[in-house]
């Protein structure tokens, strides 16, 4: 199955490392593309990864930091979890806050032993890049894919520019891991893909602060002032989020305003603060960015020999941190399908790829939407709608079944 790299132009030294032919061409070197490459490498299926940005950019792109059990298992299975085992923080629960109250959701007892890991996407990406450059299939940075042609032919072609030269990569399969604005989606003719979308009337202000986390676990807070989330990156770095209006300028949020607002949104009623109380640690805010929120699914996730994975096919709002985990489950399903095809020529799993993934995608879409709408305050929200949110939060606190529903979805369903 493994094919030797064919230099595109033997006269060009730089070109010698760049194959012109590959079984799988992966467009996009974010977590989906890199994990797929690692899984394929392990399965003996050759591939090439083309990433339009440089390495520093890819390694610094801030995203959520929660890994489900299935994602951790996939990273372990391909030898990419050494630093995660050492530095990742294992979390057995999250806290919900609303109406001055708090309630802890305990994952292991509600899910038969599942838990999550706090380990930033930036670190997953760094680990996968280091492995791939060490012993993996070719990974080209600054390789700008211009077009994918022949999606419905035997040999689709990726046309890209690298090192100032136009090049082509002829593949058996092309996988688009290049996000919603990537070029791979455009290889599919108009009218084939259907995109279903919901845009939310609020955004998140995401912040990194040089201060030890104020809690051992994440805190998701509903407040009449808007949603707030307390997360972390390490024992010395906190990751915090505030719901803000769409179009907010981060410059309007100096440190003092951020901390005062977080304090107000996380505030506990004296009756619920008694058991140990709670103080929000303050420290210098080192990064601020506004993140829009939307839910989006593209169907189907395959057309001919072009397959879409991760954000190229679906987007979730960050509440519940499903984005990276969904991308990981797409590529686990896909790697199994390519491995089966390499082993006995069967395309049954590749044929089922879109349906298999979309079942899980829609579950995660529902969960992310329900967490988002339960916890955020819509600017046009009526008092009636607020009471529905509070009733749902009360229900979760009162009912092990309702808690288990949240816990199972949060900790992640097994990859089917
Ligand atoms: C994060 O740590 O960045 C994070 C955690 C949980 C979320 C979203 C983001 O739901």
mmCIF file of C-alpha atoms and ligand atoms in Angstrom:
data_model
loop_
_atom_site.group_PDB
_atom_site.id
_atom_site.type_symbol
_atom_site.label_atom_id
_atom_site.label_comp_id
_atom_site.label_asym_id
_atom_site.label_seq_id
_atom_site.Cartn_x
_atom_site.Cartn_y
_atom_site.Cartn_z
ATOM 1 C CA UNK A 1 0.000 0.000 0.000
ATOM 2 C CA UNK A 2 2.757 2.418 0.921
ATOM 3 C CA UNK A 3 4.031 4.204 -2.156
ATOM 4 C CA UNK A 4 7.468 5.718 -2.480
ATOM 5 C CA UNK A 5 7.544 9.475 -2.776
ATOM 6 C CA UNK A 6 7.978 10.570 -6.381
ATOM 7 C CA UNK A 7 9.834 13.877 -6.705
ATOM 8 C CA UNK A 8 7.784 16.404 -8.661
ATOM 9 C CA UNK A 9 10.909 17.763 -10.306
ATOM 10 C CA UNK A 10 14.235 16.020 -9.656
ATOM 11 C CA UNK A 11 16.135 19.175 -10.595
ATOM 12 C CA UNK A 12 14.626 21.083 -7.747
ATOM 13 C CA UNK A 13 16.088 20.115 -4.399
ATOM 14 C CA UNK A 14 13.147 21.468 -2.424
ATOM 15 C CA UNK A 15 10.781 19.481 -4.597
ATOM 16 C CA UNK A 16 12.458 16.162 -3.875
ATOM 17 C CA UNK A 17 10.739 15.756 -0.558
ATOM 18 C CA UNK A 18 7.369 16.565 -2.108
ATOM 19 C CA UNK A 19 5.572 13.573 -3.588
ATOM 20 C CA UNK A 20 3.425 14.078 -6.659
ATOM 21 C CA UNK A 21 1.249 11.072 -5.866
ATOM 22 C CA UNK A 22 -0.414 9.838 -2.697
ATOM 23 C CA UNK A 23 -3.178 7.460 -1.692
ATOM 24 C CA UNK A 24 -4.744 10.118 0.537
ATOM 25 C CA UNK A 25 -4.219 13.879 0.134
ATOM 26 C CA UNK A 26 -5.122 15.791 3.278
ATOM 27 C CA UNK A 27 -5.897 19.479 2.895
ATOM 28 C CA UNK A 28 -5.358 21.266 6.212
ATOM 29 C CA UNK A 29 -2.848 20.626 8.990
ATOM 30 C CA UNK A 30 -5.013 21.434 12.015
ATOM 31 C CA UNK A 31 -5.938 18.772 14.553
ATOM 32 C CA UNK A 32 -8.214 16.834 12.151
ATOM 33 C CA UNK A 33 -5.666 16.618 9.323
ATOM 34 C CA UNK A 34 -2.735 15.869 11.613
ATOM 35 C CA UNK A 35 -4.541 13.177 13.599
ATOM 36 C CA UNK A 36 -5.791 11.568 10.391
ATOM 37 C CA UNK A 37 -2.233 11.533 9.028
ATOM 38 C CA UNK A 38 -0.973 9.863 12.210
ATOM 39 C CA UNK A 39 -3.726 7.247 12.176
ATOM 40 C CA UNK A 40 -3.107 6.500 8.487
ATOM 41 C CA UNK A 41 0.633 6.267 9.069
ATOM 42 C CA UNK A 42 -0.047 3.692 11.797
ATOM 43 C CA UNK A 43 -2.340 1.773 9.440
ATOM 44 C CA UNK A 44 0.272 1.765 6.648
ATOM 45 C CA UNK A 45 -1.747 3.995 4.308
ATOM 46 C CA UNK A 46 0.363 6.713 2.674
ATOM 47 C CA UNK A 47 -0.739 10.337 2.764
ATOM 48 C CA UNK A 48 0.477 13.914 2.390
ATOM 49 C CA UNK A 49 -0.717 16.885 4.469
ATOM 50 C CA UNK A 50 -0.846 20.354 2.878
ATOM 51 C CA UNK A 51 -1.263 23.312 5.247
ATOM 52 C CA UNK A 52 -1.617 26.847 3.930
ATOM 53 C CA UNK A 53 -0.265 28.584 7.062
ATOM 54 C CA UNK A 54 3.160 28.410 8.671
ATOM 55 C CA UNK A 55 3.955 26.173 11.626
ATOM 56 C CA UNK A 56 3.961 28.963 14.245
ATOM 57 C CA UNK A 57 0.484 30.094 13.204
ATOM 58 C CA UNK A 58 -0.978 26.586 13.366
ATOM 59 C CA UNK A 59 0.621 25.924 16.751
ATOM 60 C CA UNK A 60 -0.790 29.089 18.292
ATOM 61 C CA UNK A 61 -4.391 28.998 17.076
ATOM 62 C CA UNK A 62 -6.414 29.148 20.336
ATOM 63 C CA UNK A 63 -9.355 26.793 20.634
ATOM 64 C CA UNK A 64 -11.155 24.928 23.409
ATOM 65 C CA UNK A 65 -9.228 22.681 25.712
ATOM 66 C CA UNK A 66 -11.401 19.707 26.654
ATOM 67 C CA UNK A 67 -10.656 16.220 25.316
ATOM 68 C CA UNK A 68 -13.228 13.466 25.582
ATOM 69 C CA UNK A 69 -12.276 9.929 26.463
ATOM 70 C CA UNK A 70 -12.628 8.849 22.807
ATOM 71 C CA UNK A 71 -10.243 11.599 21.639
ATOM 72 C CA UNK A 72 -7.699 10.662 24.301
ATOM 73 C CA UNK A 73 -8.014 6.991 23.321
ATOM 74 C CA UNK A 74 -7.354 7.926 19.670
ATOM 75 C CA UNK A 75 -4.263 9.979 20.610
ATOM 76 C CA UNK A 76 -3.011 7.154 22.812
ATOM 77 C CA UNK A 77 -3.653 4.604 20.076
ATOM 78 C CA UNK A 78 -1.359 6.432 17.681
ATOM 79 C CA UNK A 79 1.401 7.226 20.162
ATOM 80 C CA UNK A 80 0.569 10.927 20.462
ATOM 81 C CA UNK A 81 -0.364 11.075 24.147
ATOM 82 C CA UNK A 82 2.991 11.089 25.962
ATOM 83 C CA UNK A 83 2.857 14.759 27.008
ATOM 84 C CA UNK A 84 -0.903 14.634 27.445
ATOM 85 C CA UNK A 85 -0.467 11.834 30.045
ATOM 86 C CA UNK A 86 2.118 13.983 31.844
ATOM 87 C CA UNK A 87 0.586 17.448 31.641
ATOM 88 C CA UNK A 88 -3.117 16.929 30.932
ATOM 89 C CA UNK A 89 -5.466 17.597 33.844
ATOM 90 C CA UNK A 90 -7.999 14.791 34.347
ATOM 91 C CA UNK A 91 -11.429 16.172 35.259
ATOM 92 C CA UNK A 92 -14.205 14.116 36.780
ATOM 93 C CA UNK A 93 -16.888 16.793 36.674
ATOM 94 C CA UNK A 94 -18.058 20.327 35.980
ATOM 95 C CA UNK A 95 -20.000 22.808 38.058
ATOM 96 C CA UNK A 96 -23.148 24.625 36.957
ATOM 97 C CA UNK A 97 -24.122 27.937 38.545
ATOM 98 C CA UNK A 98 -27.408 29.758 38.244
ATOM 99 C CA UNK A 99 -29.594 31.952 40.415
ATOM 100 C CA UNK A 100 -26.852 32.125 43.070
ATOM 101 C CA UNK A 101 -26.731 28.283 43.331
ATOM 102 C CA UNK A 102 -24.178 25.683 42.329
ATOM 103 C CA UNK A 103 -24.457 22.024 41.314
ATOM 104 C CA UNK A 104 -21.676 19.594 40.454
ATOM 105 C CA UNK A 105 -22.072 17.022 37.679
ATOM 106 C CA UNK A 106 -19.941 13.966 38.463
ATOM 107 C CA UNK A 107 -18.969 12.235 35.212
ATOM 108 C CA UNK A 108 -17.620 8.837 36.346
ATOM 109 C CA UNK A 109 -20.592 7.977 38.578
ATOM 110 C CA UNK A 110 -23.132 9.135 35.969
ATOM 111 C CA UNK A 111 -21.474 7.630 32.874
ATOM 112 C CA UNK A 112 -19.966 4.352 34.021
ATOM 113 C CA UNK A 113 -16.476 5.738 34.499
ATOM 114 C CA UNK A 114 -15.950 8.245 31.670
ATOM 115 C CA UNK A 115 -14.026 11.489 32.320
ATOM 116 C CA UNK A 116 -12.467 14.351 30.343
ATOM 117 C CA UNK A 117 -8.967 15.833 30.040
ATOM 118 C CA UNK A 118 -8.108 19.527 30.082
ATOM 119 C CA UNK A 119 -5.348 19.847 27.492
ATOM 120 C CA UNK A 120 -5.376 22.707 25.005
ATOM 121 C CA UNK A 121 -5.859 22.128 21.288
ATOM 122 C CA UNK A 122 -2.639 24.106 20.712
ATOM 123 C CA UNK A 123 -0.753 21.408 22.641
ATOM 124 C CA UNK A 124 -2.434 18.532 20.757
ATOM 125 C CA UNK A 125 -1.399 20.216 17.514
ATOM 126 C CA UNK A 126 2.204 20.753 18.686
ATOM 127 C CA UNK A 127 2.497 17.087 19.715
ATOM 128 C CA UNK A 128 1.105 15.811 16.407
ATOM 129 C CA UNK A 129 3.323 18.130 14.332
ATOM 130 C CA UNK A 130 6.453 17.054 16.242
ATOM 131 C CA UNK A 131 5.629 13.376 15.665
ATOM 132 C CA UNK A 132 4.810 13.847 12.018
ATOM 133 C CA UNK A 133 7.991 15.793 11.275
ATOM 134 C CA UNK A 134 9.972 13.154 13.163
ATOM 135 C CA UNK A 135 8.793 9.984 11.454
ATOM 136 C CA UNK A 136 5.476 10.673 9.743
ATOM 137 C CA UNK A 137 4.260 11.209 6.201
ATOM 138 C CA UNK A 138 5.067 14.520 4.454
ATOM 139 C CA UNK A 139 3.602 17.643 6.052
ATOM 140 C CA UNK A 140 4.033 20.864 4.063
ATOM 141 C CA UNK A 141 3.489 24.261 5.658
ATOM 142 C CA UNK A 142 2.911 27.363 3.501
ATOM 143 C CA UNK A 143 1.360 25.059 0.908
ATOM 144 C CA UNK A 144 -1.590 26.987 -0.413
ATOM 145 C CA UNK A 145 -4.170 24.763 -2.024
ATOM 146 C CA UNK A 146 -5.801 26.630 -4.895
ATOM 147 C CA UNK A 147 -8.199 24.006 -6.128
ATOM 148 C CA UNK A 148 -9.210 20.349 -5.926
ATOM 149 C CA UNK A 149 -10.344 18.881 -9.236
ATOM 150 C CA UNK A 150 -11.769 15.549 -10.362
ATOM 151 C CA UNK A 151 -13.756 14.835 -7.188
ATOM 152 C CA UNK A 152 -15.830 12.277 -9.053
ATOM 153 C CA UNK A 153 -12.976 10.722 -11.028
ATOM 154 C CA UNK A 154 -10.622 7.865 -10.141
ATOM 155 C CA UNK A 155 -7.780 10.248 -9.326
ATOM 156 C CA UNK A 156 -8.695 13.616 -7.886
ATOM 157 C CA UNK A 157 -5.938 16.241 -8.043
ATOM 158 C CA UNK A 158 -4.904 18.855 -5.480
ATOM 159 C CA UNK A 159 -3.453 21.980 -7.110
ATOM 160 C CA UNK A 160 -1.302 24.000 -4.734
ATOM 161 C CA UNK A 161 1.516 26.506 -4.532
ATOM 162 C CA UNK A 162 4.579 25.801 -2.440
ATOM 163 C CA UNK A 163 7.989 27.452 -2.370
ATOM 164 C CA UNK A 164 6.832 29.868 -5.066
ATOM 165 C CA UNK A 165 5.945 27.069 -7.523
ATOM 166 C CA UNK A 166 2.656 25.647 -8.674
ATOM 167 C CA UNK A 167 2.439 21.919 -7.981
ATOM 168 C CA UNK A 168 -0.045 19.068 -8.155
ATOM 169 C CA UNK A 169 -0.717 16.082 -5.930
ATOM 170 C CA UNK A 170 -2.587 13.233 -7.610
ATOM 171 C CA UNK A 171 -4.524 11.181 -5.041
ATOM 172 C CA UNK A 172 -6.926 8.278 -4.741
ATOM 173 C CA UNK A 173 -8.842 10.227 -2.104
ATOM 174 C CA UNK A 174 -8.834 13.843 -0.946
ATOM 175 C CA UNK A 175 -9.837 14.697 2.618
ATOM 176 C CA UNK A 176 -10.794 18.300 3.363
ATOM 177 C CA UNK A 177 -9.700 19.184 6.903
ATOM 178 C CA UNK A 178 -9.427 22.840 5.919
ATOM 179 C CA UNK A 179 -12.354 24.345 7.777
ATOM 180 C CA UNK A 180 -15.579 25.879 6.600
ATOM 181 C CA UNK A 181 -13.821 28.521 4.481
ATOM 182 C CA UNK A 182 -11.382 26.009 2.984
ATOM 183 C CA UNK A 183 -11.138 25.207 -0.718
ATOM 184 C CA UNK A 184 -11.941 21.481 -0.540
ATOM 185 C CA UNK A 185 -15.666 22.087 -0.122
ATOM 186 C CA UNK A 186 -15.577 23.984 -3.425
ATOM 187 C CA UNK A 187 -14.556 20.796 -5.259
ATOM 188 C CA UNK A 188 -18.154 19.657 -4.840
ATOM 189 C CA UNK A 189 -20.521 21.150 -7.447
ATOM 190 C CA UNK A 190 -23.183 23.621 -6.378
ATOM 191 C CA UNK A 191 -26.357 21.988 -5.275
ATOM 192 C CA UNK A 192 -24.789 18.769 -3.955
ATOM 193 C CA UNK A 193 -23.945 19.939 -0.431
ATOM 194 C CA UNK A 194 -26.640 21.194 1.871
ATOM 195 C CA UNK A 195 -25.658 23.480 4.732
ATOM 196 C CA UNK A 196 -27.962 23.906 7.717
ATOM 197 C CA UNK A 197 -27.073 26.701 10.051
ATOM 198 C CA UNK A 198 -27.994 28.635 13.163
ATOM 199 C CA UNK A 199 -26.291 31.897 14.147
ATOM 200 C CA UNK A 200 -26.552 33.079 17.759
ATOM 201 C CA UNK A 201 -27.216 36.702 18.772
ATOM 202 C CA UNK A 202 -24.146 36.816 21.047
ATOM 203 C CA UNK A 203 -20.413 36.056 21.074
ATOM 204 C CA UNK A 204 -17.785 35.030 23.598
ATOM 205 C CA UNK A 205 -14.945 37.180 24.833
ATOM 206 C CA UNK A 206 -12.217 34.572 25.434
ATOM 207 C CA UNK A 207 -9.324 35.420 27.736
ATOM 208 C CA UNK A 208 -6.100 33.891 29.005
ATOM 209 C CA UNK A 209 -4.908 35.144 32.394
ATOM 210 C CA UNK A 210 -1.654 34.531 34.245
ATOM 211 C CA UNK A 211 -3.336 33.418 37.425
ATOM 212 C CA UNK A 212 -3.898 29.984 39.011
ATOM 213 C CA UNK A 213 -7.410 28.653 38.296
ATOM 214 C CA UNK A 214 -9.940 29.584 40.985
ATOM 215 C CA UNK A 215 -11.533 26.153 40.914
ATOM 216 C CA UNK A 216 -10.343 22.569 40.332
ATOM 217 C CA UNK A 217 -13.085 22.034 37.751
ATOM 218 C CA UNK A 218 -14.775 24.086 35.032
ATOM 219 C CA UNK A 219 -17.658 26.352 36.021
ATOM 220 C CA UNK A 220 -20.492 27.131 33.576
ATOM 221 C CA UNK A 221 -22.588 30.049 34.862
ATOM 222 C CA UNK A 222 -26.039 31.286 33.850
ATOM 223 C CA UNK A 223 -26.601 34.869 34.938
ATOM 224 C CA UNK A 224 -29.068 37.630 34.045
ATOM 225 C CA UNK A 225 -25.925 39.553 32.989
ATOM 226 C CA UNK A 226 -25.023 36.790 30.514
ATOM 227 C CA UNK A 227 -23.102 33.512 30.472
ATOM 228 C CA UNK A 228 -19.617 33.061 31.970
ATOM 229 C CA UNK A 229 -17.191 30.120 31.892
ATOM 230 C CA UNK A 230 -14.214 29.437 34.081
ATOM 231 C CA UNK A 231 -11.692 27.054 32.526
ATOM 232 C CA UNK A 232 -7.946 26.596 32.706
ATOM 233 C CA UNK A 233 -4.847 25.774 30.722
ATOM 234 C CA UNK A 234 -2.420 24.769 33.491
ATOM 235 C CA UNK A 235 -1.972 25.132 37.262
ATOM 236 C CA UNK A 236 -0.837 28.730 36.627
ATOM 237 C CA UNK A 237 -2.988 29.851 33.676
ATOM 238 C CA UNK A 238 -6.757 30.433 33.705
ATOM 239 C CA UNK A 239 -8.964 30.470 30.611
ATOM 240 C CA UNK A 240 -12.090 32.586 31.016
ATOM 241 C CA UNK A 241 -15.046 33.478 28.841
ATOM 242 C CA UNK A 242 -17.806 36.081 29.010
ATOM 243 C CA UNK A 243 -20.896 36.310 26.823
ATOM 244 C CA UNK A 244 -20.723 39.674 24.990
ATOM 245 C CA UNK A 245 -22.828 41.286 22.239
ATOM 246 C CA UNK A 246 -21.926 40.453 18.628
ATOM 247 C CA UNK A 247 -19.483 43.008 17.257
ATOM 248 C CA UNK A 248 -17.836 43.670 20.639
ATOM 249 C CA UNK A 249 -14.379 45.261 20.513
ATOM 250 C CA UNK A 250 -12.050 43.544 23.039
ATOM 251 C CA UNK A 251 -10.448 46.951 23.659
ATOM 252 C CA UNK A 252 -13.677 47.906 25.474
ATOM 253 C CA UNK A 253 -12.829 45.276 28.091
ATOM 254 C CA UNK A 254 -9.886 46.408 30.249
ATOM 255 C CA UNK A 255 -8.778 43.957 32.967
ATOM 256 C CA UNK A 256 -10.711 45.611 35.796
ATOM 257 C CA UNK A 257 -13.977 45.419 33.863
ATOM 258 C CA UNK A 258 -13.352 41.756 32.972
ATOM 259 C CA UNK A 259 -12.732 40.686 36.574
ATOM 260 C CA UNK A 260 -15.653 42.713 37.962
ATOM 261 C CA UNK A 261 -17.976 41.187 35.382
ATOM 262 C CA UNK A 262 -16.748 37.645 36.020
ATOM 263 C CA UNK A 263 -17.251 38.187 39.763
ATOM 264 C CA UNK A 264 -20.808 39.389 39.180
ATOM 265 C CA UNK A 265 -21.699 36.460 36.893
ATOM 266 C CA UNK A 266 -20.194 33.747 39.108
ATOM 267 C CA UNK A 267 -21.636 35.224 42.336
ATOM 268 C CA UNK A 268 -23.095 32.698 44.770
ATOM 269 C CA UNK A 269 -25.931 33.300 47.149
ATOM 270 C CA UNK A 270 -24.657 33.312 50.779
ATOM 271 C CA UNK A 271 -26.562 30.038 51.420
ATOM 272 C CA UNK A 272 -24.583 28.235 48.688
ATOM 273 C CA UNK A 273 -21.241 29.946 49.315
ATOM 274 C CA UNK A 274 -20.990 28.500 52.815
ATOM 275 C CA UNK A 275 -19.363 25.177 51.882
ATOM 276 C CA UNK A 276 -15.865 26.540 51.404
ATOM 277 C CA UNK A 277 -16.990 29.807 49.784
ATOM 278 C CA UNK A 278 -15.426 30.889 46.520
ATOM 279 C CA UNK A 279 -13.110 33.668 45.426
ATOM 280 C CA UNK A 280 -12.129 34.472 41.883
ATOM 281 C CA UNK A 281 -8.352 34.884 41.627
ATOM 282 C CA UNK A 282 -7.384 37.974 39.630
ATOM 283 C CA UNK A 283 -4.235 38.422 37.577
ATOM 284 C CA UNK A 284 -2.969 39.977 34.345
ATOM 285 C CA UNK A 285 -5.069 39.159 31.256
ATOM 286 C CA UNK A 286 -2.580 38.203 28.551
ATOM 287 C CA UNK A 287 -4.911 37.533 25.578
ATOM 288 C CA UNK A 288 -8.395 38.658 24.585
ATOM 289 C CA UNK A 289 -10.404 37.726 21.503
ATOM 290 C CA UNK A 290 -14.055 37.784 20.458
ATOM 291 C CA UNK A 291 -15.442 34.494 19.148
ATOM 292 C CA UNK A 292 -18.688 34.390 17.182
ATOM 293 C CA UNK A 293 -21.041 31.495 17.903
ATOM 294 C CA UNK A 294 -22.759 29.335 15.357
ATOM 295 C CA UNK A 295 -24.043 25.855 14.664
ATOM 296 C CA UNK A 296 -23.600 24.465 11.164
ATOM 297 C CA UNK A 297 -23.810 21.080 9.454
ATOM 298 C CA UNK A 298 -22.971 20.254 5.845
ATOM 299 C CA UNK A 299 -24.518 17.137 4.347
ATOM 300 C CA UNK A 300 -23.351 14.795 2.929
ATOM 301 C CA UNK A 301 -19.744 14.646 4.170
ATOM 302 C CA UNK A 302 -18.557 12.785 1.097
ATOM 303 C CA UNK A 303 -18.926 13.332 -2.622
ATOM 304 C CA UNK A 304 -17.108 10.994 -4.991
ATOM 305 C CA UNK A 305 -13.529 10.768 -3.794
ATOM 306 C CA UNK A 306 -13.644 13.933 -1.701
ATOM 307 C CA UNK A 307 -14.435 13.594 1.991
ATOM 308 C CA UNK A 308 -14.925 16.411 4.509
ATOM 309 C CA UNK A 309 -13.885 16.173 8.165
ATOM 310 C CA UNK A 310 -13.986 18.472 11.194
ATOM 311 C CA UNK A 311 -14.869 22.140 10.708
ATOM 312 C CA UNK A 312 -14.947 21.697 6.925
ATOM 313 C CA UNK A 313 -18.194 19.790 7.514
ATOM 314 C CA UNK A 314 -19.625 21.092 10.769
ATOM 315 C CA UNK A 315 -19.289 23.829 13.379
ATOM 316 C CA UNK A 316 -20.589 23.847 16.939
ATOM 317 C CA UNK A 317 -20.786 26.771 19.366
ATOM 318 C CA UNK A 318 -18.009 26.300 21.940
ATOM 319 C CA UNK A 319 -20.322 25.630 24.918
ATOM 320 C CA UNK A 320 -19.513 22.011 25.738
ATOM 321 C CA UNK A 321 -16.211 22.001 23.807
ATOM 322 C CA UNK A 322 -17.268 19.544 21.128
ATOM 323 C CA UNK A 323 -15.424 20.995 18.099
ATOM 324 C CA UNK A 324 -12.087 19.221 18.402
ATOM 325 C CA UNK A 325 -13.719 16.044 19.683
ATOM 326 C CA UNK A 326 -16.058 15.853 16.701
ATOM 327 C CA UNK A 327 -13.124 16.395 14.356
ATOM 328 C CA UNK A 328 -11.251 13.591 16.107
ATOM 329 C CA UNK A 329 -14.183 11.187 15.832
ATOM 330 C CA UNK A 330 -14.608 11.972 12.105
ATOM 331 C CA UNK A 331 -11.003 11.064 11.387
ATOM 332 C CA UNK A 332 -11.068 7.934 13.569
ATOM 333 C CA UNK A 333 -14.016 6.702 11.489
ATOM 334 C CA UNK A 334 -12.230 7.720 8.301
ATOM 335 C CA UNK A 335 -8.904 6.103 9.210
ATOM 336 C CA UNK A 336 -10.696 2.825 9.939
ATOM 337 C CA UNK A 337 -12.415 3.066 6.562
ATOM 338 C CA UNK A 338 -9.141 3.680 4.687
ATOM 339 C CA UNK A 339 -7.453 0.862 6.606
ATOM 340 C CA UNK A 340 -10.279 -1.540 5.668
ATOM 341 C CA UNK A 341 -10.027 -0.503 2.045
ATOM 342 C CA UNK A 342 -6.256 -0.989 2.069
ATOM 343 C CA UNK A 343 -6.629 -4.423 3.682
ATOM 344 C CA UNK A 344 -9.230 -6.020 1.416
ATOM 345 C CA UNK A 345 -10.355 -3.424 -1.109
ATOM 346 C CA UNK A 346 -13.729 -3.036 0.563
ATOM 347 C CA UNK A 347 -15.231 0.448 0.328
ATOM 348 C CA UNK A 348 -18.196 -0.349 2.605
ATOM 349 C CA UNK A 349 -16.878 1.807 5.470
ATOM 350 C CA UNK A 350 -15.941 4.642 3.113
ATOM 351 C CA UNK A 351 -19.413 4.438 1.589
ATOM 352 C CA UNK A 352 -20.933 4.647 5.085
ATOM 353 C CA UNK A 353 -18.594 7.473 6.232
ATOM 354 C CA UNK A 354 -21.038 10.362 5.904
ATOM 355 C CA UNK A 355 -23.984 8.561 7.547
ATOM 356 C CA UNK A 356 -21.814 7.181 10.358
ATOM 357 C CA UNK A 357 -20.374 10.600 11.187
ATOM 358 C CA UNK A 358 -23.561 12.599 10.766
ATOM 359 C CA UNK A 359 -25.370 10.587 13.452
ATOM 360 C CA UNK A 360 -22.723 11.633 15.971
ATOM 361 C CA UNK A 361 -22.467 15.154 14.531
ATOM 362 C CA UNK A 362 -26.182 15.808 15.007
ATOM 363 C CA UNK A 363 -26.047 14.483 18.587
ATOM 364 C CA UNK A 364 -23.176 16.864 19.371
ATOM 365 C CA UNK A 365 -24.969 19.699 17.561
ATOM 366 C CA UNK A 366 -28.022 19.154 19.726
ATOM 367 C CA UNK A 367 -25.967 19.017 22.910
ATOM 368 C CA UNK A 368 -23.954 22.158 22.047
ATOM 369 C CA UNK A 369 -27.122 24.042 21.101
ATOM 370 C CA UNK A 370 -28.943 22.941 24.264
ATOM 371 C CA UNK A 371 -26.031 23.930 26.558
ATOM 372 C CA UNK A 372 -25.754 27.249 24.703
ATOM 373 C CA UNK A 373 -29.438 28.142 24.833
ATOM 374 C CA UNK A 374 -29.836 26.943 28.425
ATOM 375 C CA UNK A 375 -26.972 29.096 29.695
ATOM 376 C CA UNK A 376 -26.899 32.287 27.567
ATOM 377 C CA UNK A 377 -29.172 35.299 27.730
ATOM 378 C CA UNK A 378 -30.585 36.263 24.347
ATOM 379 C CA UNK A 379 -30.764 40.088 24.111
ATOM 380 C CA UNK A 380 -34.483 39.726 23.221
ATOM 381 C CA UNK A 381 -35.187 37.116 25.861
ATOM 382 C CA UNK A 382 -38.465 37.402 27.774
ATOM 383 C CA UNK A 383 -38.852 36.700 31.490
ATOM 384 C CA UNK A 384 -40.820 33.588 30.455
ATOM 385 C CA UNK A 385 -37.800 32.209 28.575
ATOM 386 C CA UNK A 386 -35.491 32.957 31.483
ATOM 387 C CA UNK A 387 -37.793 30.975 33.782
ATOM 388 C CA UNK A 388 -37.651 28.026 31.355
ATOM 389 C CA UNK A 389 -33.824 28.099 31.534
ATOM 390 C CA UNK A 390 -33.859 28.197 35.334
ATOM 391 C CA UNK A 391 -36.395 25.372 35.453
ATOM 392 C CA UNK A 392 -34.144 23.210 33.270
ATOM 393 C CA UNK A 393 -31.131 23.930 35.505
ATOM 394 C CA UNK A 394 -33.211 23.082 38.611
ATOM 395 C CA UNK A 395 -34.256 19.847 36.902
ATOM 396 C CA UNK A 396 -30.637 18.864 36.237
ATOM 397 C CA UNK A 397 -29.770 19.498 39.897
ATOM 398 C CA UNK A 398 -32.778 17.510 41.149
ATOM 399 C CA UNK A 399 -32.662 14.509 38.842
ATOM 400 C CA UNK A 400 -29.837 11.979 38.422
ATOM 401 C CA UNK A 401 -31.370 11.078 35.053
ATOM 402 C CA UNK A 402 -31.227 14.678 33.832
ATOM 403 C CA UNK A 403 -27.658 15.012 35.186
ATOM 404 C CA UNK A 404 -26.683 11.758 33.488
ATOM 405 C CA UNK A 405 -27.992 13.041 30.144
ATOM 406 C CA UNK A 406 -25.701 16.072 30.433
ATOM 407 C CA UNK A 407 -22.754 14.013 31.736
ATOM 408 C CA UNK A 408 -22.956 11.386 28.975
ATOM 409 C CA UNK A 409 -22.985 13.996 26.243
ATOM 410 C CA UNK A 410 -20.279 16.119 27.860
ATOM 411 C CA UNK A 411 -17.882 13.253 28.552
ATOM 412 C CA UNK A 412 -18.636 12.011 25.029
ATOM 413 C CA UNK A 413 -20.372 9.029 23.539
ATOM 414 C CA UNK A 414 -18.188 6.160 22.301
ATOM 415 C CA UNK A 415 -16.983 6.602 18.708
ATOM 416 C CA UNK A 416 -19.279 4.352 16.682
HETATM 417 C C1 LIG B 1 -11.698 26.033 27.116
HETATM 418 O O1 LIG B 1 -11.016 25.639 28.073
HETATM 419 O O2 LIG B 1 -11.225 26.774 26.243
HETATM 420 C C2 LIG B 1 -13.126 25.639 27.039
HETATM 421 C C3 LIG B 1 -13.617 24.715 27.938
HETATM 422 C C4 LIG B 1 -14.945 24.332 27.857
HETATM 423 C C5 LIG B 1 -15.769 24.876 26.905
HETATM 424 C C6 LIG B 1 -15.269 25.781 25.982
HETATM 425 C C7 LIG B 1 -13.943 26.168 26.036
HETATM 426 O O3 LIG B 1 -17.075 24.514 26.868
#
